[in-house]
Amino acid sequence: PASNLGLEDIIRKALMGNLEE
Amino acid sequence: AITKDQQVLMKVIVEAYNRHQIPQDMAKKLLQEQYSAEENFLLLTEMATSQVQVLVEFTKNIPGFLSLDHEDQIALLKGSAVEAMFLRSAQVLSSKKPNCHTDALEERIRKSGMSEEFMTPMFNFYKSIGKLHMMQEEQALLTAITILTPDRPYVKDQQAVERLQEPMLDVLRKLCALQHPQEPQYFAHLLGRLTELRTLNHYHAEMLTSWRVN
C-alpha cells in the first residue's frame, strides 16, 4: 500500500469480505 | 509441558498461517514482468496489497480476534501490517524456496528506488531472522503476537487485546524451551526481533515518504 489511507481501505475491505469464498 | 488446550491453539494458528499465503500467480509475476525501477515499485506495491489481504484472512482465524471491538480490530491490523509483512518477507527470503523466487524478489527490492539508508537495516533484519532458523509454529505464533500488540495507536480496549496475546506468548515460550533446550535465550531472541520490527516500522513510514517524492 502506497499510503496509510490505502492500507486502512484494504484492511476494512478484507475484514468484511472473504478471500476463501 | 504444553497443555492440550495450548496444542489446539497452536494447531489453529499454524494451519491458518499456512493456509493464507501470497497466491502463486503473484510470485510468478516476479519472473515475468520487466525489471525497471518503476516496474519493481509497482510489483512490490501489488505484492504488499496481496500480503495485507492474506494477513487479514490469517488474523480472522486467531481465536478471539473477531470478538474484539471492530475499530480495535482495524487499529491492530493497521498498526501491525508492516511488521507482519517484514516478518513474512524475512521468512520467505531466508527459506530460499525455488517456487517463491526469492532471488528475483531480492533483486526487485534492491532495484526499486528505495534508499540504501532504509535497505540496509531491512536486509540486516532479514538476515537476523534467517539465523534463528525458526520453525513454522514459531513463525506463526510470532506473527500472531505481533498483530495482537495492545499498545498500537487508537486501540481502545488494550486489556482485551492483552488477554488474547498472553496465551500466545505462553505457548511460544514453552515451545521455545522444548525445541531449543540448549539455547535458553531463544525465546528472548525472538522477542528481541519484535523490538527490531518496531524500529523498521518507524523507518518504513519515512521510507514511503521519500519513495513517493522520488
Short mmCIF file of C-alpha atoms in Angstrom, two decimals:
data_model
loop_
_atom_site.label_atom_id
_atom_site.label_comp_id
_atom_site.label_asym_id
_atom_site.label_seq_id
_atom_site.Cartn_x
_atom_site.Cartn_y
_atom_site.Cartn_z
CA PRO A 1 0.00 0.00 0.00
CA ALA A 2 1.37 3.35 -1.03
CA SER A 3 -0.25 5.28 1.81
CA ASN A 4 -1.71 4.71 5.25
CA LEU A 5 -5.14 5.55 3.94
CA GLY A 6 -4.74 2.87 1.29
CA LEU A 7 -3.70 0.40 3.96
CA GLU A 8 -6.80 1.08 6.03
CA ASP A 9 -9.06 0.68 2.99
CA ILE A 10 -7.52 -2.68 2.17
CA ILE A 11 -7.91 -3.83 5.78
CA ARG A 12 -11.55 -2.73 6.03
CA LYS A 13 -12.46 -4.44 2.76
CA ALA A 14 -10.60 -7.63 3.69
CA LEU A 15 -12.24 -7.73 7.12
CA MET A 16 -15.68 -7.55 5.54
CA GLY A 17 -15.02 -9.88 2.64
CA ASN A 18 -13.82 -13.43 2.49
CA LEU A 19 -10.91 -14.44 0.26
CA GLU A 20 -11.65 -18.12 0.79
CA GLU A 21 -15.07 -17.97 -0.88
CA ALA B 1 4.69 -29.12 29.15
CA ILE B 2 2.30 -27.77 26.54
CA THR B 3 -1.29 -28.44 27.62
CA LYS B 4 -3.95 -29.89 25.33
CA ASP B 5 -5.69 -26.51 25.04
CA GLN B 6 -2.39 -24.92 24.07
CA GLN B 7 -1.82 -27.60 21.44
CA VAL B 8 -5.22 -26.83 19.96
CA LEU B 9 -4.45 -23.10 19.94
CA MET B 10 -1.10 -23.72 18.24
CA LYS B 11 -2.68 -26.00 15.63
CA VAL B 12 -5.35 -23.42 14.74
CA ILE B 13 -2.74 -20.67 14.35
CA VAL B 14 -0.29 -22.76 12.31
CA GLU B 15 -2.97 -24.09 9.98
CA ALA B 16 -4.32 -20.60 9.36
CA TYR B 17 -0.79 -19.30 8.77
CA ASN B 18 -0.01 -21.99 6.22
CA ARG B 19 -3.37 -21.70 4.50
CA HIS B 20 -3.02 -17.97 3.94
CA GLN B 21 -0.05 -17.24 1.72
CA ILE B 22 0.52 -14.95 -1.25
CA PRO B 23 -1.05 -16.59 -4.34
CA GLN B 24 1.43 -18.43 -6.57
CA ASP B 25 0.37 -16.29 -9.56
CA MET B 26 1.68 -13.29 -7.71
CA ALA B 27 5.03 -14.94 -7.00
CA LYS B 28 5.31 -15.93 -10.68
CA LYS B 29 4.96 -12.30 -11.69
CA LEU B 30 8.35 -11.71 -10.11
CA LEU B 31 9.92 -13.51 -13.05
CA GLN B 32 7.64 -12.27 -15.80
CA GLU B 33 7.48 -8.52 -15.60
CA GLN B 34 10.28 -6.19 -16.55
CA TYR B 35 12.95 -5.03 -14.16
CA SER B 36 12.79 -1.23 -14.36
CA ALA B 37 12.72 0.66 -11.05
CA GLU B 38 9.13 1.71 -11.75
CA GLU B 39 8.04 -1.82 -12.61
CA ASN B 40 9.68 -3.13 -9.44
CA PHE B 41 7.96 -0.48 -7.36
CA LEU B 42 4.55 -1.32 -8.85
CA LEU B 43 5.04 -5.05 -8.43
CA LEU B 44 6.14 -4.67 -4.80
CA THR B 45 3.10 -2.46 -4.15
CA GLU B 46 0.85 -5.12 -5.67
CA MET B 47 2.52 -7.82 -3.57
CA ALA B 48 2.18 -5.72 -0.43
CA THR B 49 -1.54 -5.27 -1.10
CA SER B 50 -1.95 -9.01 -1.56
CA GLN B 51 0.07 -9.63 1.59
CA VAL B 52 -2.21 -7.37 3.62
CA GLN B 53 -5.27 -9.24 2.35
CA VAL B 54 -3.67 -12.56 3.26
CA LEU B 55 -2.67 -11.17 6.65
CA VAL B 56 -6.25 -10.11 7.40
CA GLU B 57 -7.55 -13.57 6.48
CA PHE B 58 -4.96 -15.15 8.79
CA THR B 59 -5.86 -12.73 11.58
CA LYS B 60 -9.56 -13.55 11.36
CA ASN B 61 -8.61 -17.10 12.33
CA ILE B 62 -6.77 -16.08 15.51
CA PRO B 63 -9.08 -17.28 18.29
CA GLY B 64 -10.93 -14.34 19.83
CA PHE B 65 -9.82 -11.71 17.31
CA LEU B 66 -13.24 -11.25 15.73
CA SER B 67 -14.80 -10.79 19.16
CA LEU B 68 -12.73 -7.62 19.70
CA ASP B 69 -14.27 -4.21 19.03
CA HIS B 70 -14.41 -3.72 15.24
CA GLU B 71 -12.45 -0.45 15.26
CA ASP B 72 -9.86 -2.07 17.55
CA GLN B 73 -9.50 -4.87 15.01
CA ILE B 74 -8.70 -2.27 12.37
CA ALA B 75 -6.30 -0.39 14.67
CA LEU B 76 -4.42 -3.62 15.44
CA LEU B 77 -4.14 -4.59 11.79
CA LYS B 78 -3.17 -1.10 10.72
CA GLY B 79 -0.53 -0.88 13.41
CA SER B 80 0.97 -4.29 12.72
CA ALA B 81 0.58 -4.85 8.96
CA VAL B 82 4.02 -3.51 8.07
CA GLU B 83 5.71 -5.54 10.82
CA ALA B 84 3.84 -8.72 9.91
CA MET B 85 4.86 -8.19 6.28
CA PHE B 86 8.52 -7.79 7.21
CA LEU B 87 8.32 -10.98 9.25
CA ARG B 88 6.76 -12.93 6.39
CA SER B 89 9.20 -11.49 3.83
CA ALA B 90 12.12 -12.36 6.09
CA GLN B 91 10.90 -15.93 6.29
CA VAL B 92 10.31 -16.17 2.55
CA LEU B 93 13.71 -14.67 1.71
CA SER B 94 15.62 -16.83 4.17
CA SER B 95 13.79 -20.01 3.11
CA LYS B 96 15.26 -19.75 -0.42
CA LYS B 97 12.44 -21.95 -1.71
CA PRO B 98 12.59 -22.13 -5.53
CA ASN B 99 8.84 -21.56 -6.05
CA CYS B 100 9.00 -18.35 -4.03
CA HIS B 101 11.54 -16.88 -6.50
CA THR B 102 13.46 -15.38 -3.62
CA ASP B 103 16.42 -14.22 -5.72
CA ALA B 104 14.10 -12.35 -8.08
CA LEU B 105 12.29 -10.81 -5.13
CA GLU B 106 15.54 -9.66 -3.55
CA GLU B 107 16.73 -8.16 -6.82
CA ARG B 108 13.48 -6.26 -7.27
CA ILE B 109 13.63 -4.88 -3.74
CA ARG B 110 17.23 -3.79 -4.27
CA LYS B 111 16.33 -2.05 -7.53
CA SER B 112 13.07 -0.38 -6.63
CA GLY B 113 14.33 3.11 -5.92
CA MET B 114 14.43 2.52 -2.16
CA SER B 115 17.23 4.38 -0.39
CA GLU B 116 20.27 2.49 0.98
CA GLU B 117 19.62 4.04 4.34
CA PHE B 118 16.43 2.02 4.60
CA MET B 119 17.50 -1.05 2.67
CA THR B 120 20.48 -1.86 4.91
CA PRO B 121 18.51 -2.24 8.19
CA MET B 122 15.80 -4.16 6.33
CA PHE B 123 18.19 -6.73 4.87
CA ASN B 124 20.01 -6.92 8.20
CA PHE B 125 16.68 -7.80 9.77
CA TYR B 126 16.03 -10.46 7.11
CA LYS B 127 19.45 -11.94 7.87
CA SER B 128 18.90 -11.91 11.64
CA ILE B 129 15.57 -13.73 11.20
CA GLY B 130 17.26 -16.25 8.89
CA LYS B 131 19.87 -17.04 11.53
CA LEU B 132 17.18 -18.08 14.02
CA HIS B 133 16.02 -20.97 11.79
CA MET B 134 12.51 -20.60 13.13
CA MET B 135 10.06 -23.46 12.91
CA GLN B 136 6.68 -22.91 11.26
CA GLU B 137 4.95 -22.95 14.65
CA GLU B 138 7.29 -20.26 15.95
CA GLN B 139 6.79 -18.11 12.84
CA ALA B 140 3.01 -18.36 13.02
CA LEU B 141 2.86 -17.62 16.76
CA LEU B 142 5.29 -14.71 16.48
CA THR B 143 3.16 -13.21 13.71
CA ALA B 144 0.00 -13.58 15.83
CA ILE B 145 1.81 -11.99 18.80
CA THR B 146 2.90 -9.07 16.60
CA ILE B 147 -0.66 -8.47 15.44
CA LEU B 148 -2.03 -8.70 18.98
CA THR B 149 0.20 -5.94 20.36
CA PRO B 150 -2.03 -4.00 22.77
CA ASP B 151 -0.26 -0.61 22.64
CA ARG B 152 -0.88 0.21 18.97
CA PRO B 153 -2.28 3.68 18.27
CA TYR B 154 -6.06 4.05 18.58
CA VAL B 155 -6.65 0.74 20.38
CA LYS B 156 -9.38 1.44 22.95
CA ASP B 157 -9.63 -1.83 24.90
CA GLN B 158 -5.98 -2.75 25.43
CA GLN B 159 -6.81 -5.27 28.15
CA ALA B 160 -8.98 -7.30 25.78
CA VAL B 161 -6.03 -7.48 23.37
CA GLU B 162 -3.65 -8.46 26.19
CA ARG B 163 -5.98 -11.30 27.15
CA LEU B 164 -5.56 -12.71 23.62
CA GLN B 165 -1.83 -12.05 23.34
CA GLU B 166 -0.76 -13.56 26.66
CA PRO B 167 -1.76 -17.17 25.93
CA MET B 168 0.19 -16.94 22.63
CA LEU B 169 3.29 -15.71 24.45
CA ASP B 170 2.92 -18.52 26.95
CA VAL B 171 2.71 -21.19 24.22
CA LEU B 172 5.64 -19.69 22.33
CA ARG B 173 7.75 -19.57 25.50
CA LYS B 174 7.03 -23.25 26.22
CA LEU B 175 7.62 -24.24 22.62
CA CYS B 176 11.00 -22.48 22.58
CA ALA B 177 12.05 -24.21 25.79
CA LEU B 178 11.06 -27.60 24.37
CA GLN B 179 12.55 -27.12 20.90
CA HIS B 180 15.74 -25.35 21.92
CA PRO B 181 16.83 -26.84 25.25
CA GLN B 182 20.45 -25.89 24.50
CA GLU B 183 19.54 -22.23 23.91
CA PRO B 184 17.77 -20.86 26.99
CA GLN B 185 17.87 -17.39 25.43
CA TYR B 186 15.99 -18.41 22.28
CA PHE B 187 12.60 -17.03 23.41
CA ALA B 188 14.26 -13.74 24.42
CA HIS B 189 15.91 -13.59 20.97
CA LEU B 190 12.50 -13.94 19.31
CA LEU B 191 11.06 -11.15 21.42
CA GLY B 192 14.11 -9.05 20.56
CA ARG B 193 13.16 -9.35 16.89
CA LEU B 194 9.84 -7.73 17.75
CA THR B 195 11.71 -4.68 19.01
CA GLU B 196 13.70 -4.59 15.77
CA LEU B 197 10.42 -4.81 13.85
CA ARG B 198 9.11 -1.73 15.65
CA THR B 199 12.17 0.21 14.56
CA LEU B 200 11.72 -0.95 10.96
CA ASN B 201 8.07 0.04 11.08
CA HIS B 202 9.16 3.52 12.09
CA TYR B 203 11.72 3.72 9.25
CA HIS B 204 9.12 2.40 6.84
CA ALA B 205 6.88 5.44 7.21
CA GLU B 206 9.83 7.72 6.41
CA MET B 207 10.88 5.49 3.55
CA LEU B 208 7.44 5.64 1.94
CA THR B 209 7.56 9.41 2.01
CA SER B 210 10.96 9.60 0.31
CA TRP B 211 9.92 6.89 -2.18
CA ARG B 212 6.86 8.92 -3.14
CA VAL B 213 8.98 12.03 -3.65
CA ASN B 214 11.40 10.12 -5.90
#
